[in-house]
Amino acid sequence: MSQPKINLETCIGCGTCEALCPEVFKLKEDMKAYVIEGVNYEDYQEKIQQAVESCPTQAITV
Ligand code: SF4
């Protein structure tokens, strides 16, 4: 699995992705979600997939 991407245009900063997988997603002060660099994304594949499916604006792609 490659690094997930977040569309900052559509992210509304709801925090769902961080709640589901804080090892990979982090909400910053600008209330946008960012993908933490240097993570072995394979290790969190299922949680990342859950975040993708739970994002209310479909802002996360893998
Ligand atoms: Fe943004 Fe989607 Fe994460 Fe919510 S779940 S913070 S809208 S990327």
Tab-separated table of N, CA and C and ligand atoms in Angstrom:
chain	number	residue	atom	x	y	z
A	1	MET	N	0.854	-1.199	0.000
A	1	MET	CA	0.000	0.000	0.000
A	1	MET	C	0.883	1.241	0.000
A	2	SER	N	0.581	2.171	-0.889
A	2	SER	CA	1.368	3.405	-0.939
A	2	SER	C	0.818	4.415	0.067
A	3	GLN	N	1.493	5.513	0.177
A	3	GLN	CA	1.096	6.545	1.138
A	3	GLN	C	-0.277	7.117	0.773
A	4	PRO	N	-1.215	7.137	1.734
A	4	PRO	CA	-2.520	7.734	1.450
A	4	PRO	C	-2.389	9.236	1.189
A	5	LYS	N	-3.345	9.760	0.460
A	5	LYS	CA	-3.335	11.197	0.168
A	5	LYS	C	-4.636	11.815	0.669
A	6	ILE	N	-4.529	13.057	1.103
A	6	ILE	CA	-5.713	13.773	1.574
A	6	ILE	C	-5.934	14.998	0.697
A	7	ASN	N	-7.134	15.116	0.209
A	7	ASN	CA	-7.501	16.290	-0.580
A	7	ASN	C	-7.855	17.425	0.392
A	8	LEU	N	-6.973	18.394	0.495
A	8	LEU	CA	-7.162	19.478	1.463
A	8	LEU	C	-8.295	20.412	1.059
A	9	GLU	N	-8.699	20.355	-0.192
A	9	GLU	CA	-9.837	21.162	-0.650
A	9	GLU	C	-11.142	20.641	-0.050
A	10	THR	N	-11.212	19.319	0.105
A	10	THR	CA	-12.479	18.744	0.546
A	10	THR	C	-12.465	18.287	2.007
A	11	CYS	N	-11.288	18.159	2.606
A	11	CYS	CA	-11.217	17.778	4.027
A	11	CYS	C	-11.882	18.865	4.865
A	12	ILE	N	-12.803	18.439	5.741
A	12	ILE	CA	-13.496	19.407	6.600
A	12	ILE	C	-12.992	19.347	8.040
A	13	GLY	N	-11.938	18.571	8.267
A	13	GLY	CA	-11.324	18.543	9.596
A	13	GLY	C	-12.168	17.898	10.674
A	14	CYS	N	-12.940	16.893	10.306
A	14	CYS	CA	-13.839	16.269	11.284
A	14	CYS	C	-13.095	15.394	12.294
A	15	GLY	N	-11.891	14.942	11.934
A	15	GLY	CA	-11.087	14.158	12.870
A	15	GLY	C	-11.349	12.662	12.858
A	16	THR	N	-12.252	12.212	12.007
A	16	THR	CA	-12.580	10.787	11.970
A	16	THR	C	-11.367	9.934	11.606
A	17	CYS	N	-10.602	10.368	10.626
A	17	CYS	CA	-9.448	9.566	10.198
A	17	CYS	C	-8.422	9.434	11.318
A	18	GLU	N	-8.193	10.510	12.034
A	18	GLU	CA	-7.245	10.460	13.153
A	18	GLU	C	-7.772	9.558	14.268
A	19	ALA	N	-9.068	9.627	14.516
A	19	ALA	CA	-9.653	8.788	15.559
A	19	ALA	C	-9.515	7.309	15.197
A	20	LEU	N	-9.656	6.989	13.922
A	20	LEU	CA	-9.593	5.593	13.486
A	20	LEU	C	-8.161	5.091	13.361
A	21	CYS	N	-7.247	5.945	12.956
A	21	CYS	CA	-5.864	5.515	12.734
A	21	CYS	C	-4.881	6.654	13.026
A	22	PRO	N	-4.668	6.927	14.316
A	22	PRO	CA	-3.779	8.042	14.691
A	22	PRO	C	-2.316	7.798	14.333
A	23	GLU	N	-1.987	6.540	13.989
A	23	GLU	CA	-0.609	6.230	13.577
A	23	GLU	C	-0.296	6.830	12.210
A	24	VAL	N	-1.344	7.126	11.444
A	24	VAL	CA	-1.156	7.579	10.059
A	24	VAL	C	-1.722	8.985	9.817
A	25	PHE	N	-2.829	9.312	10.464
A	25	PHE	CA	-3.496	10.593	10.188
A	25	PHE	C	-3.397	11.526	11.385
A	26	LYS	N	-3.141	12.791	11.091
A	26	LYS	CA	-2.996	13.785	12.164
A	26	LYS	C	-3.670	15.078	11.740
A	27	LEU	N	-4.538	15.561	12.640
A	27	LEU	CA	-5.193	16.844	12.388
A	27	LEU	C	-4.271	17.970	12.836
A	28	LYS	N	-4.068	18.944	11.987
A	28	LYS	CA	-3.212	20.076	12.366
A	28	LYS	C	-4.052	21.285	12.751
A	29	GLU	N	-3.334	22.335	13.167
A	29	GLU	CA	-4.011	23.540	13.698
A	29	GLU	C	-4.933	24.173	12.659
A	30	ASP	N	-4.629	23.963	11.387
A	30	ASP	CA	-5.487	24.529	10.348
A	30	ASP	C	-6.751	23.702	10.130
A	31	MET	N	-6.948	22.676	11.003
A	31	MET	CA	-8.120	21.810	10.927
A	31	MET	C	-8.213	21.064	9.596
A	32	LYS	N	-7.033	20.675	9.118
A	32	LYS	CA	-6.973	19.773	7.974
A	32	LYS	C	-6.198	18.543	8.431
A	33	ALA	N	-6.512	17.411	7.846
A	33	ALA	CA	-5.812	16.176	8.196
A	33	ALA	C	-4.581	16.013	7.314
A	34	TYR	N	-3.512	15.510	7.911
A	34	TYR	CA	-2.271	15.245	7.188
A	34	TYR	C	-1.849	13.807	7.403
A	35	VAL	N	-1.128	13.275	6.437
A	35	VAL	CA	-0.610	11.915	6.544
A	35	VAL	C	0.790	11.998	7.144
A	36	ILE	N	1.010	11.249	8.203
A	36	ILE	CA	2.312	11.219	8.859
A	36	ILE	C	3.307	10.503	7.938
A	37	GLU	N	4.460	11.144	7.736
A	37	GLU	CA	5.484	10.598	6.823
A	37	GLU	C	6.262	9.460	7.485
A	38	GLY	N	6.823	8.627	6.652
A	38	GLY	CA	7.760	7.620	7.130
A	38	GLY	C	7.139	6.454	7.876
A	39	VAL	N	5.835	6.278	7.721
A	39	VAL	CA	5.150	5.161	8.369
A	39	VAL	C	5.127	3.988	7.393
A	40	ASN	N	5.218	2.764	7.911
A	40	ASN	CA	4.994	1.607	7.048
A	40	ASN	C	3.481	1.408	6.926
A	41	TYR	N	2.936	1.956	5.851
A	41	TYR	CA	1.478	2.002	5.708
A	41	TYR	C	0.857	0.614	5.617
A	42	GLU	N	1.670	-0.352	5.174
A	42	GLU	CA	1.184	-1.742	5.104
A	42	GLU	C	0.680	-2.225	6.466
A	43	ASP	N	1.373	-1.771	7.510
A	43	ASP	CA	1.033	-2.220	8.866
A	43	ASP	C	-0.356	-1.769	9.297
A	44	TYR	N	-0.869	-0.731	8.657
A	44	TYR	CA	-2.146	-0.150	9.093
A	44	TYR	C	-3.202	-0.198	7.999
A	45	GLN	N	-2.985	-1.107	7.050
A	45	GLN	CA	-3.831	-1.191	5.866
A	45	GLN	C	-5.331	-1.197	6.188
A	46	GLU	N	-5.723	-2.038	7.174
A	46	GLU	CA	-7.150	-2.165	7.477
A	46	GLU	C	-7.714	-0.884	8.076
A	47	LYS	N	-6.936	-0.282	8.973
A	47	LYS	CA	-7.402	0.952	9.621
A	47	LYS	C	-7.436	2.102	8.614
A	48	ILE	N	-6.484	2.124	7.707
A	48	ILE	CA	-6.482	3.156	6.668
A	48	ILE	C	-7.725	2.995	5.796
A	49	GLN	N	-8.020	1.753	5.438
A	49	GLN	CA	-9.196	1.478	4.608
A	49	GLN	C	-10.474	1.922	5.320
A	50	GLN	N	-10.516	1.688	6.633
A	50	GLN	CA	-11.669	2.126	7.428
A	50	GLN	C	-11.801	3.643	7.376
A	51	ALA	N	-10.666	4.323	7.480
A	51	ALA	CA	-10.677	5.790	7.434
A	51	ALA	C	-11.163	6.279	6.071
A	52	VAL	N	-10.679	5.627	5.015
A	52	VAL	CA	-11.107	5.989	3.656
A	52	VAL	C	-12.630	5.887	3.552
A	53	GLU	N	-13.161	4.777	4.070
A	53	GLU	CA	-14.601	4.539	3.946
A	53	GLU	C	-15.411	5.435	4.874
A	54	SER	N	-14.802	5.899	5.966
A	54	SER	CA	-15.544	6.687	6.958
A	54	SER	C	-15.440	8.181	6.733
A	55	CYS	N	-14.535	8.612	5.895
A	55	CYS	CA	-14.374	10.055	5.664
A	55	CYS	C	-15.655	10.600	5.019
A	56	PRO	N	-16.283	11.592	5.657
A	56	PRO	CA	-17.583	12.072	5.156
A	56	PRO	C	-17.492	12.764	3.794
A	57	THR	N	-16.323	13.208	3.408
A	57	THR	CA	-16.199	13.911	2.124
A	57	THR	C	-15.338	13.144	1.111
A	58	GLN	N	-15.051	11.894	1.423
A	58	GLN	CA	-14.196	11.072	0.536
A	58	GLN	C	-12.888	11.776	0.180
A	59	ALA	N	-12.298	12.441	1.185
A	59	ALA	CA	-11.084	13.221	0.930
A	59	ALA	C	-9.822	12.372	0.926
A	60	ILE	N	-9.925	11.123	1.398
A	60	ILE	CA	-8.721	10.275	1.485
A	60	ILE	C	-8.698	9.285	0.323
A	61	THR	N	-7.568	9.229	-0.351
A	61	THR	CA	-7.396	8.233	-1.405
A	61	THR	C	-6.129	7.429	-1.137
A	62	VAL	N	-6.144	6.190	-1.568
A	62	VAL	CA	-4.960	5.324	-1.401
A	62	VAL	C	-4.543	4.747	-2.749
B	1	SF4	FE1	-10.649	15.331	6.728
B	1	SF4	FE2	-11.870	13.105	5.948
B	1	SF4	FE3	-10.050	13.020	7.893
B	1	SF4	FE4	-12.447	14.148	8.322
B	1	SF4	S1	-12.045	11.964	7.896
B	1	SF4	S2	-10.448	14.984	8.942
B	1	SF4	S3	-12.836	15.102	6.335
B	1	SF4	S4	-9.698	13.562	5.734
